[in-house]
Short mmCIF file of C-alpha atoms and ligand atoms in Angstrom, two decimals:
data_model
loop_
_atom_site.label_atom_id
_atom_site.label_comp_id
_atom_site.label_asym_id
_atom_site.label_seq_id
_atom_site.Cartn_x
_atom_site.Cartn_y
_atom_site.Cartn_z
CA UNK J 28 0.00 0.00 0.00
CA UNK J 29 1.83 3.37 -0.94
CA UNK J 30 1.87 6.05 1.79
CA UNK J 31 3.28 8.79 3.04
CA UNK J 32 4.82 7.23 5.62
CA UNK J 33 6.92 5.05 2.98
CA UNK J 34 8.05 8.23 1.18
CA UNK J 35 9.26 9.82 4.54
CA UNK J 36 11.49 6.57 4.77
CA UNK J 37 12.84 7.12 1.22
CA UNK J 38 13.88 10.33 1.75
CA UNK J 39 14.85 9.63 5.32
CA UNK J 40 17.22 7.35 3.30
CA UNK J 41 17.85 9.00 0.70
CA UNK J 42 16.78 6.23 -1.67
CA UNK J 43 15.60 7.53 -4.96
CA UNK J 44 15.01 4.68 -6.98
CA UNK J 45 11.42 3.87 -5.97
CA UNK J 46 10.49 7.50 -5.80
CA UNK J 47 8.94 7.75 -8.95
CA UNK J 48 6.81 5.22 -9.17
CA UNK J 49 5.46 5.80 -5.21
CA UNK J 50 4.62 9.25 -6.24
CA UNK J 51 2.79 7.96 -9.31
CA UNK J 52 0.89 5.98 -6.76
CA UNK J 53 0.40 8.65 -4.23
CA UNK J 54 -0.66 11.17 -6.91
CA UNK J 55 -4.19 8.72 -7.34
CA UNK J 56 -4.86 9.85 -3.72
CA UNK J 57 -3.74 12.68 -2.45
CA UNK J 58 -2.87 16.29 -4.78
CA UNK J 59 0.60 17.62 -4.95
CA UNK J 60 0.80 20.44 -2.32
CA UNK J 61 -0.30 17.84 0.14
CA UNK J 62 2.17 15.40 -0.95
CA UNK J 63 5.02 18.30 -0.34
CA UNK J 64 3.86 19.85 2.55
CA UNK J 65 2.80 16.20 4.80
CA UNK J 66 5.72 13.80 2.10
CA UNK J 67 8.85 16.09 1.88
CA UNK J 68 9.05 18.63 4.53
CA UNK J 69 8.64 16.02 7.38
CA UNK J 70 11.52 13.87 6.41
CA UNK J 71 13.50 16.93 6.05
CA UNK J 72 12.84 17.93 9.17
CA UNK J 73 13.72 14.84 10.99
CA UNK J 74 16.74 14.76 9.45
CA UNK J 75 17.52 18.10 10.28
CA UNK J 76 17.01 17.01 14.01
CA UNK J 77 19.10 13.95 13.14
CA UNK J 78 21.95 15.44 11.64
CA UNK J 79 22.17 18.58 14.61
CA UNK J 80 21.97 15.72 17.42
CA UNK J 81 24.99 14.03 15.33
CA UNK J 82 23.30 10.93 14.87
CA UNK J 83 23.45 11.19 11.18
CA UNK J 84 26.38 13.04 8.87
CA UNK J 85 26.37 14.91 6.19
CA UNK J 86 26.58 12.72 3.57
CA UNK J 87 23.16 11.31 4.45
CA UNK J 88 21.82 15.45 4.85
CA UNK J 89 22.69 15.27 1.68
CA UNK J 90 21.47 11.99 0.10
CA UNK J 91 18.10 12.90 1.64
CA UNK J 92 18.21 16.35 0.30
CA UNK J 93 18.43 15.09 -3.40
CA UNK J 94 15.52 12.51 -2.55
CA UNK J 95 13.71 15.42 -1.63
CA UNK J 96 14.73 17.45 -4.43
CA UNK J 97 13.80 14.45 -7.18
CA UNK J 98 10.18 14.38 -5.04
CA UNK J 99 9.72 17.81 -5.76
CA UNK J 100 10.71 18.10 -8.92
CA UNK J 101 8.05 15.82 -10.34
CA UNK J 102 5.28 16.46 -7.78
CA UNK J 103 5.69 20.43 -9.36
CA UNK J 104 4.64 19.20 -12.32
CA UNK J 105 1.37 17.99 -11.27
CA UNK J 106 0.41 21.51 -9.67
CA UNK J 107 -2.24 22.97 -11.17
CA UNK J 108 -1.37 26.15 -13.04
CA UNK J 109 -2.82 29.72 -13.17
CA UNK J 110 -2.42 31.41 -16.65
CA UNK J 111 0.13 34.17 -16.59
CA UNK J 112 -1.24 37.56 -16.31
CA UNK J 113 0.73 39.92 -15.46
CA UNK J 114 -0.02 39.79 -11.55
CA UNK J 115 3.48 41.06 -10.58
CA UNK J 116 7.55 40.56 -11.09
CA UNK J 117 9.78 38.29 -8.35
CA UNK J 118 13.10 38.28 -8.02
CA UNK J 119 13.79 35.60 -5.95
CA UNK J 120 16.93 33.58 -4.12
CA UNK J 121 18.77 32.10 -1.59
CA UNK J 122 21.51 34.95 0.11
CA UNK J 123 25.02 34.60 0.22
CA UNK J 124 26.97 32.27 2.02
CA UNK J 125 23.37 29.67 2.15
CA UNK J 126 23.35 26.85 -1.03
CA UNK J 127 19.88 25.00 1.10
CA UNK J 128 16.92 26.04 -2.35
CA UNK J 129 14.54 23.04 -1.68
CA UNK J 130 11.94 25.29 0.70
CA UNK J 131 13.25 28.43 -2.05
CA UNK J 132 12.17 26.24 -5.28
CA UNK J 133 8.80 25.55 -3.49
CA UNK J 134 8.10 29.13 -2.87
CA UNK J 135 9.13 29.55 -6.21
CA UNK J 136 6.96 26.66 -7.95
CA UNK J 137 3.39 28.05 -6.37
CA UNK J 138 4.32 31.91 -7.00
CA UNK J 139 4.35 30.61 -11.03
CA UNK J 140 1.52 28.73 -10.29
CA UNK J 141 -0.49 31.47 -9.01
CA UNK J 142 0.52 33.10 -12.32
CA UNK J 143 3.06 35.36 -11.30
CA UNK J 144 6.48 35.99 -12.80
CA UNK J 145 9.47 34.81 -11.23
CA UNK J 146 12.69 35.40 -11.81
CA UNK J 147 14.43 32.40 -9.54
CA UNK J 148 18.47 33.93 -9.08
CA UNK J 149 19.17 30.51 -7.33
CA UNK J 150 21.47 30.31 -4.19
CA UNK J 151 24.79 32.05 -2.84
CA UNK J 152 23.56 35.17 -4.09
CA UNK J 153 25.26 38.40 -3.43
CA UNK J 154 23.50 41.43 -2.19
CA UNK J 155 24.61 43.40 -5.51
CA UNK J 156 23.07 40.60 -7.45
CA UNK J 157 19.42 40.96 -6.22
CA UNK J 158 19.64 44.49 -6.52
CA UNK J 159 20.85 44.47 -9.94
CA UNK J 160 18.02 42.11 -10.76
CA UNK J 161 15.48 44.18 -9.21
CA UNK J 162 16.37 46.88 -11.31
CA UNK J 163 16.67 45.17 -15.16
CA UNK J 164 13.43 43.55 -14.55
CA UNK J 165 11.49 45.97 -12.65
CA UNK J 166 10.82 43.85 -9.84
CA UNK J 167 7.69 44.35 -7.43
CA UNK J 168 8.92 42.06 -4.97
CA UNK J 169 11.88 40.69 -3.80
CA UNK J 170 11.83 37.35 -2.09
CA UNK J 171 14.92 36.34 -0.22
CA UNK J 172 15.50 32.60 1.50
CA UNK J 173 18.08 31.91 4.13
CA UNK J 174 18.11 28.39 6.07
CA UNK J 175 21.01 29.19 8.80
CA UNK J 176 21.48 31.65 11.92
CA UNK J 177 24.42 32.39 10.08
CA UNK J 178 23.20 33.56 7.01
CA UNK J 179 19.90 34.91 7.75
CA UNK J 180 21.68 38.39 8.59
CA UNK J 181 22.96 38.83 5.18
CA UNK J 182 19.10 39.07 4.58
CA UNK J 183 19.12 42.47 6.86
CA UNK J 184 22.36 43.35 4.44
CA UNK J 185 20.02 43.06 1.19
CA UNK J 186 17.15 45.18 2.49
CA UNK J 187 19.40 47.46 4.00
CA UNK J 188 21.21 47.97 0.69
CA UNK J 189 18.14 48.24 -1.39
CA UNK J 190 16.54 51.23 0.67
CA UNK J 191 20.22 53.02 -0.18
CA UNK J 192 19.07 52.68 -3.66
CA UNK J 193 15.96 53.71 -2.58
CA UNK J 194 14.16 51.07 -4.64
CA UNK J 195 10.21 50.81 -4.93
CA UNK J 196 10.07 46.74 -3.83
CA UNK J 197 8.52 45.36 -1.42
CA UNK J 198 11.08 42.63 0.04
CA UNK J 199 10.01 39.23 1.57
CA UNK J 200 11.61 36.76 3.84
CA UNK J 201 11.13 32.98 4.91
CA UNK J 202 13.48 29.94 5.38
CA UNK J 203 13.66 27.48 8.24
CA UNK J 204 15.48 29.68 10.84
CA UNK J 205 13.94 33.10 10.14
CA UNK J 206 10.83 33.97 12.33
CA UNK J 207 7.99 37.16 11.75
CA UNK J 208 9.67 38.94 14.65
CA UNK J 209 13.14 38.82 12.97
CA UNK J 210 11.70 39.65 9.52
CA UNK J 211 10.01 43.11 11.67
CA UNK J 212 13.21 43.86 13.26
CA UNK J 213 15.45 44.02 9.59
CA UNK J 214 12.72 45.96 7.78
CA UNK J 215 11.32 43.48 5.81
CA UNK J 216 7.49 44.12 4.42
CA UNK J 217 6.76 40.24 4.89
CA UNK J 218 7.67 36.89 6.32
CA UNK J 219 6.44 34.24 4.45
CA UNK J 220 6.07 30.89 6.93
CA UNK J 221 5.60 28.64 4.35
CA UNK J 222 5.05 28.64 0.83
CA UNK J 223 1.64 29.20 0.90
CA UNK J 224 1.87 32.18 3.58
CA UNK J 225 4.64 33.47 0.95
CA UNK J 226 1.66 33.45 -1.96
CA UNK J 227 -0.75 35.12 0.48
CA UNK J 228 2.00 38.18 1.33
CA UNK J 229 2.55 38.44 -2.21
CA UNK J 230 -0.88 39.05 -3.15
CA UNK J 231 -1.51 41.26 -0.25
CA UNK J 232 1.71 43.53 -1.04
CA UNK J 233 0.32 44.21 -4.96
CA UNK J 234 -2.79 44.41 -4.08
CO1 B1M Y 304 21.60 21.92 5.85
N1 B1M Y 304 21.30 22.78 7.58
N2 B1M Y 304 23.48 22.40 5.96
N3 B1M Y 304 21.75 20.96 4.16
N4 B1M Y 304 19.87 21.33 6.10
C1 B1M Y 304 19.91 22.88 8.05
C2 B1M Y 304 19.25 24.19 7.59
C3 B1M Y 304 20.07 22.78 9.64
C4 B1M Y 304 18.92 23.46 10.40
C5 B1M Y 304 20.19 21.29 10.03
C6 B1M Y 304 20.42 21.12 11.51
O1 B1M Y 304 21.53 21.22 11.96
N5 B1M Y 304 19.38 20.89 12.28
C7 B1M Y 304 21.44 23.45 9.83
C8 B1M Y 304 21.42 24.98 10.12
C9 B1M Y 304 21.60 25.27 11.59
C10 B1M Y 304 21.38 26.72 11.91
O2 B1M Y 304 21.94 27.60 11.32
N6 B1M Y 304 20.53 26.97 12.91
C11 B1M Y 304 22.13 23.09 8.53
C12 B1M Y 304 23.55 23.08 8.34
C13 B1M Y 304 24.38 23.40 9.57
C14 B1M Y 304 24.16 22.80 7.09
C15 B1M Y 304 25.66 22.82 6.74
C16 B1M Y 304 26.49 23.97 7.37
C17 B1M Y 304 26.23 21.44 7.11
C18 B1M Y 304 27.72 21.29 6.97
O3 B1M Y 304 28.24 21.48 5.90
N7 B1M Y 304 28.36 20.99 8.06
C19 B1M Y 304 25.62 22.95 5.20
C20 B1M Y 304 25.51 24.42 4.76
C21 B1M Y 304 26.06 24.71 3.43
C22 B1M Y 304 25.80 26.16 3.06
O4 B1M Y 304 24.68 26.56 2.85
N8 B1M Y 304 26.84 26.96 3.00
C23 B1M Y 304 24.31 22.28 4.91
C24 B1M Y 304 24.06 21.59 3.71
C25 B1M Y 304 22.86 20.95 3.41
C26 B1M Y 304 22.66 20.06 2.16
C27 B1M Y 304 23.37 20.61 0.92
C28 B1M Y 304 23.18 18.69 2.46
C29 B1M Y 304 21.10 19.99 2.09
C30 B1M Y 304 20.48 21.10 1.19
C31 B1M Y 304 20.10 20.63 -0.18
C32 B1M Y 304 19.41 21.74 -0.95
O5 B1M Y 304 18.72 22.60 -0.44
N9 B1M Y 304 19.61 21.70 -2.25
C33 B1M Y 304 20.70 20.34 3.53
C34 B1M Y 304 19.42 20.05 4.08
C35 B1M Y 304 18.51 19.19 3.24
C36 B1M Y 304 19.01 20.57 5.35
C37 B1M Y 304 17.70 20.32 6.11
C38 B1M Y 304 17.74 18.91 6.66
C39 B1M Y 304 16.42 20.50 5.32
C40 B1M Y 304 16.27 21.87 4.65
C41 B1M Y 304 15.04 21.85 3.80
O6 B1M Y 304 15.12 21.71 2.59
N10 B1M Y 304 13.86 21.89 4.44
C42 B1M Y 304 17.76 21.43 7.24
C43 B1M Y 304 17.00 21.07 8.50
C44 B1M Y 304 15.70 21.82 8.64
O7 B1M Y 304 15.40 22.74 7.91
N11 B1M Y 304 14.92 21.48 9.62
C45 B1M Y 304 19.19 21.81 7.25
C46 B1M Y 304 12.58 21.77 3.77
C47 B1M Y 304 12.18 23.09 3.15
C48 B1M Y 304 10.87 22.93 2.39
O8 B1M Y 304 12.02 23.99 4.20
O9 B1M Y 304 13.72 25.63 3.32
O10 B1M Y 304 12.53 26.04 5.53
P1 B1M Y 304 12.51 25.52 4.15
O11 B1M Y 304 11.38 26.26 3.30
C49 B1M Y 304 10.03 26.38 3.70
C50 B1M Y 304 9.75 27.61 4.58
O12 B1M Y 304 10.82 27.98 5.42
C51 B1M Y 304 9.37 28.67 3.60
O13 B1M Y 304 8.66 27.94 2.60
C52 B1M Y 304 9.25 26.65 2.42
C53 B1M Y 304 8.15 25.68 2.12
O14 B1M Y 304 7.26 25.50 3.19
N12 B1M Y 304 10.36 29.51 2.94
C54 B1M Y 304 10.05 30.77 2.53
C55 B1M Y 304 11.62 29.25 2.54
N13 B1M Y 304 12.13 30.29 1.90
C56 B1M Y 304 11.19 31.24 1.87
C57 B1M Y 304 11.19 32.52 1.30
C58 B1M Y 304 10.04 33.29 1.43
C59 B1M Y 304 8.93 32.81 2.11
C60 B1M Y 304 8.92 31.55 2.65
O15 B1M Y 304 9.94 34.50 0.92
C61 B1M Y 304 10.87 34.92 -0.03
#
């Protein structure tokens, strides 16, 4: 019987081989988002909790990480899709010195599917980079992702750069570490908790 349960052990394990076909199973039974949000981000986090208590190394983080990232990658497929229409420009990434995009490519995958326009800079991105991108594609938003307590403040960094510039975008934050209190204290317009709550900020901020 396919479950979630037995995809939280393949990622746990970072076994990819029987991925596929689980998820063409699952997919009979349950739609995408719910396959992400209750399939992949569970696993992850256990992990996580694994790997900090030292009980599992980073070669497994990362086996599990590209379990997750296979998951994803064909679940996104199967999300139902909003015609483009203009709603609004993203520039969106991961800041410097952070290379974790899994929770950054979900954020990603539902703003397109809400039919917005994304332009997806990727990870380890400089401060100079966003802003630069904000500019040549006139940017409403900018959406910035940082998983560690380490990198997080490079997000303050970005937003404190951009007002120099004095730039009209609105600039969001979310990743694992970063909380709505945090996002208030840099001078961020938004904190996104999960993709979903990202989508919702978005909507509200170009409304
Ligand atoms: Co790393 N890692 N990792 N890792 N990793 C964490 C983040 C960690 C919490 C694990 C732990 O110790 N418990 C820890 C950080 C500790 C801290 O700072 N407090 C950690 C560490 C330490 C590291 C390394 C330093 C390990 C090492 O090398 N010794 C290293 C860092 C390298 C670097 O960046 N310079 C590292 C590396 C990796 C891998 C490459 C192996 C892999 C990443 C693969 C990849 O992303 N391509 C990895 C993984 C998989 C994790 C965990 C297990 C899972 C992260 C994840 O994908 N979560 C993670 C543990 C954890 O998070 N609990 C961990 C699922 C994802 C959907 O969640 O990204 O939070 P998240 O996104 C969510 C929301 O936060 C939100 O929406 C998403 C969907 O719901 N969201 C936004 C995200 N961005 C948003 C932006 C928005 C709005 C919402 O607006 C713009």
């Amino acid at each position: 019987e396919p479950s979630l349960e037995t995809l939280h052990e393949l990622i746990i394990h970072g076994q990819q081989d029987q991925i596929v076909n689980l998820l063409e199973k699952l997919l009979m039974k349950a739609a995408p988002l719910t396959i992400i949000n209750e399939g992949i981000i569970p696993p992850l986090e256990r992990i996580g909790e694994l790997f900090a208590k030292g009980e599992v190394f980073l070669p497994q983080l990362m086996l599990s990480g590209d379990a997750a990232k296979k998951a994803f990658d064909l679940l996104k497929k199967h999300l139902p899709r909003q015609a483009l229409e203009h709603k609004g420009t993203i520039v969106l990434g991961t800041v410097k010195g952070d290379v974790h995009d899994i929770g950054k490519n979900i954020v990603r995958a539902l703003l397109e599917n809400y039919g917005y326009r994304v332009i997806d800079l990727g990870k380890n991105i400089p401060a100079e980079e966003f802003i630069a991108a904000v500019k040549k594609e006139g940017a409403q938003i900018l959406g910035l992702s940082a998983l560690m307590t380490t990198t997080m403040v490079e997000m303050e960094r970005v937003i404190k750069e951009s007002r120099k510039e004095n730039l009209p975008v609105k600039i969001i934050v979310g990743g694992a570490v970063v909380t709505e209190d945090y996002a208030r204290q840099i001078g961020a317009d938004g904190y996104g908790k999960d993709a979903v709550e990202a989508v919702k900020i978005v909507q509200a901020l170009l409304k």
